[in-house]
PDB file of C-alpha atoms in Angstrom:
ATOM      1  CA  UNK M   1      84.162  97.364  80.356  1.00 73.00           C
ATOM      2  CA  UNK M   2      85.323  94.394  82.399  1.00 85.00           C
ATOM      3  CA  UNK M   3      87.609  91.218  81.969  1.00 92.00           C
ATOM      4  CA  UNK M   4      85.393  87.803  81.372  1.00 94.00           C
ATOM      5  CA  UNK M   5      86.744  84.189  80.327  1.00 93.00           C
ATOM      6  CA  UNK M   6      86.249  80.786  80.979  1.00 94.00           C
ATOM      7  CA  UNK M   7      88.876  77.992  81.466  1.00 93.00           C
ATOM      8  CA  UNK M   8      89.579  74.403  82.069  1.00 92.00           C
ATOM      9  CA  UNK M   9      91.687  73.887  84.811  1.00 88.00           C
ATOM     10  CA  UNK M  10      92.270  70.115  83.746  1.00 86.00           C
ATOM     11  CA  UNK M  11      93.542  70.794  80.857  1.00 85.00           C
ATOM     12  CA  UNK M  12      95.019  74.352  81.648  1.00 83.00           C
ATOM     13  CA  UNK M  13      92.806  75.735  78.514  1.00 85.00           C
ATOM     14  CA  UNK M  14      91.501  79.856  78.568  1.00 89.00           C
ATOM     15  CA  UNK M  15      88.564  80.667  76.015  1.00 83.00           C
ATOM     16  CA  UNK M  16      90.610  83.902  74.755  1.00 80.00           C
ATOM     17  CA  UNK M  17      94.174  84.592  74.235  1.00 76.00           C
ATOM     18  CA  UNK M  18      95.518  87.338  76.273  1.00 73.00           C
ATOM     19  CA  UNK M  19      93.884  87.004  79.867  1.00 90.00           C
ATOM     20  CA  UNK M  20      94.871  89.778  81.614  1.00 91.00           C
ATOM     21  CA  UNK M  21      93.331  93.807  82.678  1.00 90.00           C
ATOM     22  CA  UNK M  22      94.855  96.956  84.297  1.00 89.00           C
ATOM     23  CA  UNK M  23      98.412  98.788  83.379  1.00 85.00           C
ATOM     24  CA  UNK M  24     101.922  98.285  84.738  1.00 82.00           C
ATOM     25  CA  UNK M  25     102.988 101.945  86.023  1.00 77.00           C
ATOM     26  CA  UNK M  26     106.206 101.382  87.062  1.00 69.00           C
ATOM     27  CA  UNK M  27     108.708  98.299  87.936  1.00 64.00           C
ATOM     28  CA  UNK M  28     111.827  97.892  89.418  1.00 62.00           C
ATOM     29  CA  UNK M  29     113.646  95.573  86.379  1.00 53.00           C
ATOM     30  CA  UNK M  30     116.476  95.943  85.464  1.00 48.00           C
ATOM     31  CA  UNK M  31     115.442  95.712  81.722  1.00 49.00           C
ATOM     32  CA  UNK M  32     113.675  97.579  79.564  1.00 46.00           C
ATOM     33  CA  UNK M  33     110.514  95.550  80.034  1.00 46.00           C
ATOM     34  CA  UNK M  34     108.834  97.568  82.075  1.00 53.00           C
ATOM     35  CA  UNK M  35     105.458  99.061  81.437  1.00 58.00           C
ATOM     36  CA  UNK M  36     103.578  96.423  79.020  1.00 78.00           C
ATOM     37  CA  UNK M  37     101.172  94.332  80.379  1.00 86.00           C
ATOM     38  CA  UNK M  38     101.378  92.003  77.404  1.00 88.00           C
ATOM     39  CA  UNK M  39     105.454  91.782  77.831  1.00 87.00           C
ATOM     40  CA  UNK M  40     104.641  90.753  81.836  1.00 89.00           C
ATOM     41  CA  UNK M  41     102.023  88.056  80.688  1.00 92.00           C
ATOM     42  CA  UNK M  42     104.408  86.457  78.018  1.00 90.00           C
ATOM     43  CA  UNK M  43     107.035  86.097  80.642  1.00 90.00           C
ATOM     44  CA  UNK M  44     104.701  84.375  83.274  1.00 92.00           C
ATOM     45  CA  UNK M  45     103.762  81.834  80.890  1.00 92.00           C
ATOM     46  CA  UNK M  46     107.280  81.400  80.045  1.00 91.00           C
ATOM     47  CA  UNK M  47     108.702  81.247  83.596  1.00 91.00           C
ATOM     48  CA  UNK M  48     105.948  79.537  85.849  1.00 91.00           C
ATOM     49  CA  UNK M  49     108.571  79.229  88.793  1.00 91.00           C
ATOM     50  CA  UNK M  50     109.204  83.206  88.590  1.00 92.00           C
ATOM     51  CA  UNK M  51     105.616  84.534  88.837  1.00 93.00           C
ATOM     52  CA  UNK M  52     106.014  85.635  92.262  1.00 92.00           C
ATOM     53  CA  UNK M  53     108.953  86.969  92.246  1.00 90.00           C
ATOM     54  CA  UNK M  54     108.402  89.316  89.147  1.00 89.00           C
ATOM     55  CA  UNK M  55     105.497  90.670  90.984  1.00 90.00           C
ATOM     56  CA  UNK M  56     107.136  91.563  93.635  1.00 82.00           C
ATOM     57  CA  UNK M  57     108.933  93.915  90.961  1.00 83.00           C
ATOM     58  CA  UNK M  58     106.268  95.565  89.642  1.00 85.00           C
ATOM     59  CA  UNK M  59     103.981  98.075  90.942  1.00 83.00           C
ATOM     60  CA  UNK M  60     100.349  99.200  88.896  1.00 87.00           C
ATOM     61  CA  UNK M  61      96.427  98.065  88.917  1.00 91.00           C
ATOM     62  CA  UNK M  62      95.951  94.518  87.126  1.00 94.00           C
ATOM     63  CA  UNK M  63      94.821  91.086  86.747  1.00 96.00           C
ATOM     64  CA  UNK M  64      96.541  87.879  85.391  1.00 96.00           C
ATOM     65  CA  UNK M  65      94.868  84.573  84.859  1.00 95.00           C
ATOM     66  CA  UNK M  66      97.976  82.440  83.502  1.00 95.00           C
ATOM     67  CA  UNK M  67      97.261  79.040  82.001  1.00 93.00           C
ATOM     68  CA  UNK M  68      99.969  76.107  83.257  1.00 90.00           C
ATOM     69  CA  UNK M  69      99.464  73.577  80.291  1.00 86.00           C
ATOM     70  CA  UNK M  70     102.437  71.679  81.683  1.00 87.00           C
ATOM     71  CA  UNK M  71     101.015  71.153  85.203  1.00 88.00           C
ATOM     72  CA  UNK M  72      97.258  71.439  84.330  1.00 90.00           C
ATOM     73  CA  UNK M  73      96.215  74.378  86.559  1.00 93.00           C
ATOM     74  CA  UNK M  74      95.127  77.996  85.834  1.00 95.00           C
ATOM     75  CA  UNK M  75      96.611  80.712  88.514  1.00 96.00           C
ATOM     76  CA  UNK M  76      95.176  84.309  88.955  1.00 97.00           C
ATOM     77  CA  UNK M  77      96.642  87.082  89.967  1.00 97.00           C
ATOM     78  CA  UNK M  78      95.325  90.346  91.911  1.00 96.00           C
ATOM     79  CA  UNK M  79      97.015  93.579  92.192  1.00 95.00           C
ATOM     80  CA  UNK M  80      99.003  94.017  95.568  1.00 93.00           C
ATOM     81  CA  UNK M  81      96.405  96.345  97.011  1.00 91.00           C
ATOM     82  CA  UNK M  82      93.471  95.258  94.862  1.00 94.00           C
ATOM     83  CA  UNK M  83      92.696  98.227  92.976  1.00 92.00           C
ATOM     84  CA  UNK M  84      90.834  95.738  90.202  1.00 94.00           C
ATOM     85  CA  UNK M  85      88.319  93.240  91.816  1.00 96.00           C
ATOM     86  CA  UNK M  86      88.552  89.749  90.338  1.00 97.00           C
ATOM     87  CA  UNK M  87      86.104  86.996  91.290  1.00 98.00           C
ATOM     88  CA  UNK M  88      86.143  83.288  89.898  1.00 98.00           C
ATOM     89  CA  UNK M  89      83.393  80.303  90.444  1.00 97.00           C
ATOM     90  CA  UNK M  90      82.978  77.181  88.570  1.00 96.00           C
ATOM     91  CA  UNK M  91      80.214  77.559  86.107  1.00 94.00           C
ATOM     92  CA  UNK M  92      79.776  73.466  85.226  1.00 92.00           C
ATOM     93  CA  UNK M  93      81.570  70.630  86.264  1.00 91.00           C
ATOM     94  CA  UNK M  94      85.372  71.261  85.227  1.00 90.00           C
ATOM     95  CA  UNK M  95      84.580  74.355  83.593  1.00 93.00           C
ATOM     96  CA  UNK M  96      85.419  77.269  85.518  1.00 96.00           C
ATOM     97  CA  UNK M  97      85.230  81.027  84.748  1.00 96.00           C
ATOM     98  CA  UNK M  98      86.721  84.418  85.956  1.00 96.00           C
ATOM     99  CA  UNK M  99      85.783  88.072  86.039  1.00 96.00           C
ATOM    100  CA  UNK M 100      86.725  91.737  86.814  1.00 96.00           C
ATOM    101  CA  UNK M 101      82.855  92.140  87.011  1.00 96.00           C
ATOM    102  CA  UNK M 102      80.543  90.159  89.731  1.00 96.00           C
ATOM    103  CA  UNK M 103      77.403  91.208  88.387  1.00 96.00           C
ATOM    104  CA  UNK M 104      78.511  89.460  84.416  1.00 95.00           C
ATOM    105  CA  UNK M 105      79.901  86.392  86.342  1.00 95.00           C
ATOM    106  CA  UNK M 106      76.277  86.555  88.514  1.00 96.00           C
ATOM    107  CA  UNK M 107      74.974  86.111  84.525  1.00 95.00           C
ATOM    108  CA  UNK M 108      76.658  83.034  84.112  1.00 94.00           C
ATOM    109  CA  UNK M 109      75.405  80.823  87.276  1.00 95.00           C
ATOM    110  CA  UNK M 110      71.877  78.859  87.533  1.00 91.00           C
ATOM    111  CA  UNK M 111      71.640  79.105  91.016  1.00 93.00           C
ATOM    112  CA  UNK M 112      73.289  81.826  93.800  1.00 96.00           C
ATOM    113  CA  UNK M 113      73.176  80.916  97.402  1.00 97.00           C
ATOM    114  CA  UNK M 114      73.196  84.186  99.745  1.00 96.00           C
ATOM    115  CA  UNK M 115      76.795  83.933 101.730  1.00 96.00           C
ATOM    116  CA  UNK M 116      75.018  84.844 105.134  1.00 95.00           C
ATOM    117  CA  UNK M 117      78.010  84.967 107.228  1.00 93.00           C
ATOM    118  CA  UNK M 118      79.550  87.161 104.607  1.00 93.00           C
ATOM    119  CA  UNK M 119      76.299  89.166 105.309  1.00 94.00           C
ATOM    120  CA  UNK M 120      76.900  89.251 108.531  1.00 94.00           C
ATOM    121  CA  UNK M 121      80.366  90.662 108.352  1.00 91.00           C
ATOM    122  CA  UNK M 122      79.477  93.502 106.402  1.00 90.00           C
ATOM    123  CA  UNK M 123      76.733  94.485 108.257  1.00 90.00           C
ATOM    124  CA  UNK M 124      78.769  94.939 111.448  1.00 90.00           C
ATOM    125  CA  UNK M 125      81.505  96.706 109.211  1.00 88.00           C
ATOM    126  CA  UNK M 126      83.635  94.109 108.826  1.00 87.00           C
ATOM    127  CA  UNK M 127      85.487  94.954 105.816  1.00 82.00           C
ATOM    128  CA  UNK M 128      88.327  92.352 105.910  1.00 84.00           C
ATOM    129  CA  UNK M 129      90.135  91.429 102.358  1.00 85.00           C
ATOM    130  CA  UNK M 130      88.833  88.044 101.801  1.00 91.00           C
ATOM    131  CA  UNK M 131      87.770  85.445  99.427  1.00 95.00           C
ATOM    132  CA  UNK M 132      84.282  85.467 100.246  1.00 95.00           C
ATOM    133  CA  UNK M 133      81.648  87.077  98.199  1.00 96.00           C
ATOM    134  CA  UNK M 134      77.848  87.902  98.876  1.00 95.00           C
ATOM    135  CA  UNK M 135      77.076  84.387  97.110  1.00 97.00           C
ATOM    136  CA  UNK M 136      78.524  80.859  98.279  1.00 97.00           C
ATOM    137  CA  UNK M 137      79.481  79.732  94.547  1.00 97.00           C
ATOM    138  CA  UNK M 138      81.389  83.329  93.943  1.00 98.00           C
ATOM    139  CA  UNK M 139      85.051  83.212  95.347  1.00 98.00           C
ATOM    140  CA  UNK M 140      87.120  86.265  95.146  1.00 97.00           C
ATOM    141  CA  UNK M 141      91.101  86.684  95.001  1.00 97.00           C
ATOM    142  CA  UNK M 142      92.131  88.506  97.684  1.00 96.00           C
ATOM    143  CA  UNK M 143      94.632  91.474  97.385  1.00 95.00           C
ATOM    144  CA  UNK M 144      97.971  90.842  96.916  1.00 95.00           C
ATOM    145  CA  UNK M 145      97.348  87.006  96.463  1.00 96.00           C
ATOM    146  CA  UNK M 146      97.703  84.388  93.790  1.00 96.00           C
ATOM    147  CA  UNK M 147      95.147  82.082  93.459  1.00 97.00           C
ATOM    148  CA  UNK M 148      96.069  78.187  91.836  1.00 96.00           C
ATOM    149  CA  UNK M 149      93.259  76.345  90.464  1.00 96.00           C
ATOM    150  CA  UNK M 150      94.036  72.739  89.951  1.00 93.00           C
ATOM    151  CA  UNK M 151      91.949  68.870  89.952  1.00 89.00           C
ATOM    152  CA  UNK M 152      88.750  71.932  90.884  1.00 90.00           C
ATOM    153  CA  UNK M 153      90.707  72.462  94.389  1.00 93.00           C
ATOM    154  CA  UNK M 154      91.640  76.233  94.916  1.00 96.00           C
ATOM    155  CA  UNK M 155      94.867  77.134  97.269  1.00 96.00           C
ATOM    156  CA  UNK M 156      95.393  80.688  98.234  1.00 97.00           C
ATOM    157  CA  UNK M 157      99.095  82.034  98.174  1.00 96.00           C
ATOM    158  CA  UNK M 158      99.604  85.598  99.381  1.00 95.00           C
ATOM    159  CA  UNK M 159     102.601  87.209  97.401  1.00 94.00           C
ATOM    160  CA  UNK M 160     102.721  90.473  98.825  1.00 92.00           C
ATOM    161  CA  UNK M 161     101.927  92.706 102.236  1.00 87.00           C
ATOM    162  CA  UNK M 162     102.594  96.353 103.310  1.00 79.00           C
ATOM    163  CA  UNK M 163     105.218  94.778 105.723  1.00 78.00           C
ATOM    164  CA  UNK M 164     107.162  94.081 102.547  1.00 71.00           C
ATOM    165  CA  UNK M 165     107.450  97.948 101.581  1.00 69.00           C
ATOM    166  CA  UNK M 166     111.161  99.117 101.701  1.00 63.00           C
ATOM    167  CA  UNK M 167     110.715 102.226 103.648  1.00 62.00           C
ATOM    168  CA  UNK M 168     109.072 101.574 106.832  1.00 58.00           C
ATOM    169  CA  UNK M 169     107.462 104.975 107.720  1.00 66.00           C
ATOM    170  CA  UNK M 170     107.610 105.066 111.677  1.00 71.00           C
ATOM    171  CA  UNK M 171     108.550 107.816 114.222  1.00 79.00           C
ATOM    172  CA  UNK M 172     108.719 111.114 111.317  1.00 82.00           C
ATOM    173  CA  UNK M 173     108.898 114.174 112.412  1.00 88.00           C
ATOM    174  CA  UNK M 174     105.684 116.887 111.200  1.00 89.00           C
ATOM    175  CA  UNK M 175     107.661 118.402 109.094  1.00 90.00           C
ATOM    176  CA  UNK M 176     109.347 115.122 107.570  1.00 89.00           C
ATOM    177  CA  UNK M 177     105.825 112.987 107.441  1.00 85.00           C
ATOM    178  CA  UNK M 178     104.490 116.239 105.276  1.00 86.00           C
ATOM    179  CA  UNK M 179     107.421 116.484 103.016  1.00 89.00           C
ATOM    180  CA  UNK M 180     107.490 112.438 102.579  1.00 86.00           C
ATOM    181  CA  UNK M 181     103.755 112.571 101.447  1.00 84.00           C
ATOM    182  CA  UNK M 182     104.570 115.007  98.761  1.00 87.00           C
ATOM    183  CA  UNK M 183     107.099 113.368  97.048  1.00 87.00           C
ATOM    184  CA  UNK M 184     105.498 109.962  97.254  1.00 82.00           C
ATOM    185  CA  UNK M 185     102.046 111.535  95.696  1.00 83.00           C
ATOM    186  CA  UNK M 186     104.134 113.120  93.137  1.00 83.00           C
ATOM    187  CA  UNK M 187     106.113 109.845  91.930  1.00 78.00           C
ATOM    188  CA  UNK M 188     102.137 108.016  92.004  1.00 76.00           C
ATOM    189  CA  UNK M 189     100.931 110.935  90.097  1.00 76.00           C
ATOM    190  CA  UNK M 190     103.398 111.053  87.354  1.00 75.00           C
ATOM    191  CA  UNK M 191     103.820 106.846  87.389  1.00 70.00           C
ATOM    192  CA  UNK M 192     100.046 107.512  85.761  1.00 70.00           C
ATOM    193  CA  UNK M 193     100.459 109.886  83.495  1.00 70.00           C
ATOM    194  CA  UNK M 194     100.928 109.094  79.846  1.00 60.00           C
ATOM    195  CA  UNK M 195     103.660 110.884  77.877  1.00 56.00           C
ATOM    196  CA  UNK M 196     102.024 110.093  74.442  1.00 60.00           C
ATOM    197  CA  UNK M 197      98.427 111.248  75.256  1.00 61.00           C
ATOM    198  CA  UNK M 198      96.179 114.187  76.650  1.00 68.00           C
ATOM    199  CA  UNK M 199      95.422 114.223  79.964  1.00 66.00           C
ATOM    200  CA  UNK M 200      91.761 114.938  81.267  1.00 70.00           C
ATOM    201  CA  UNK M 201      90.638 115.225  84.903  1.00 71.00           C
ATOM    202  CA  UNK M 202      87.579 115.542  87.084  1.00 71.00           C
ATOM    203  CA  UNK M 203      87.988 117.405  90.607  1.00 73.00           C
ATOM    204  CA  UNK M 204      85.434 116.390  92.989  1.00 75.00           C
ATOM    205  CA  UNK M 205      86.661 118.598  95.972  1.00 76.00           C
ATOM    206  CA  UNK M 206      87.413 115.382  98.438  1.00 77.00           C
ATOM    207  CA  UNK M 207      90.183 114.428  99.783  1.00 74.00           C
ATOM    208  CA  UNK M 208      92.341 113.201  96.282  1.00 72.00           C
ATOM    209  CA  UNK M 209      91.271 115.965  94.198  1.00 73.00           C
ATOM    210  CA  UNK M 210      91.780 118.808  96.786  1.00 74.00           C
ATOM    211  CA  UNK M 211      95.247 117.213  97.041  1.00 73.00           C
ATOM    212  CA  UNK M 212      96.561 117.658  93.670  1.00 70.00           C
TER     213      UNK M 212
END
């Protein structure tokens, strides 16, 4: 399954209701609002000016696209390690549209251009975090980034880095860097596990899966 919708930028329009995919694991609120993506979308729409600093307070996998009817301008949001791909092109003049998927966007284009010099990258393992795609009219949000659509011109905003992490880890001891590990795997782990359903696993033997 994968996100798709359309939207007008001019007019700050979305073709479905709720535009948003992934799950909230664990936030640093004050509130009770913690865990519910639909919660964090409601309160983006209601606070425009505080969309970057709430995500700076939340930690999971997800997309946003959030409509600004006021200013006429859709914004989408990426994950701050970009767990969940999201790609965006403009489909006919001032209709644009926006996907967790690049092969259903791919669908919904005439005409794809091959992005040589994306090419090029990749094939000398070049695996930078960018907003190119394999095709010229695909763009993609980078991770940690918000993207503003607005009058079909797109500005890139970056709302997050490692840099910003509170805990520097620098200069550990063996002994310490080990210990560390386990109890920040263990908070991750348990962040993703439900309390209210069963639990089902697949150990592959790599590196993850020999870990837990």
């Amino acid at each position: 399954m994968s996100l798709y919708l359309e939207f007008e930028p001019t007019s700050g329009e979305v073709s479905q209701k709720n535009c948003y995919w992934g799950n909230i694991h664990s936030s640093s609120l004050s509130t009770d609002l913690l865990l519910n993506m639909q919660d964090h979308y409601d309160y983006f729409i209601s606070h425009p000016d505080q969309v970057v600093d709430r995500l700076s307070q939340i930690y999971g996998e997800f997309v946003f696209i959030l409509p600004d009817r006021i200013y006429k301008k859709i914004r989408l949001v990426r994950d701050h390690v970009g767990v969940i791909p999201l790609y965006f092109s403009k489909i006919r003049p001032g209709r644009w549209a926006a996907s967790t998927s690049l092969n259903t966007l791919m669908t919904r284009l005439t005409h794809l251009t091959l992005n040589k010099k994306y090419m090029a990258r990749i094939y000398n393992d070049d695996y930078s975090a960018t907003s190119e795609t394999p095709y010229t009219e695909i763009f993609r949000c980078p991770p940690g980034h918000l993207v503003e659509i607005q009058n079909d011109k797109i500005k890139y905003e970056r709302y997050w880095t490692i840099d910003q992490l509170n805990s520097p880890i620098q200069n550990l001891s063996y002994s310490t860097a080990v210990e560390l590990g386990r109890t920040i795997f263990n908070q991750t782990l348990s962040a993703r596990l439900s309390q209210n359903t069963h639990v089902g696993g697949l150990l592959s033997g790599g590196l993850d899966s020999g870990y837990i």
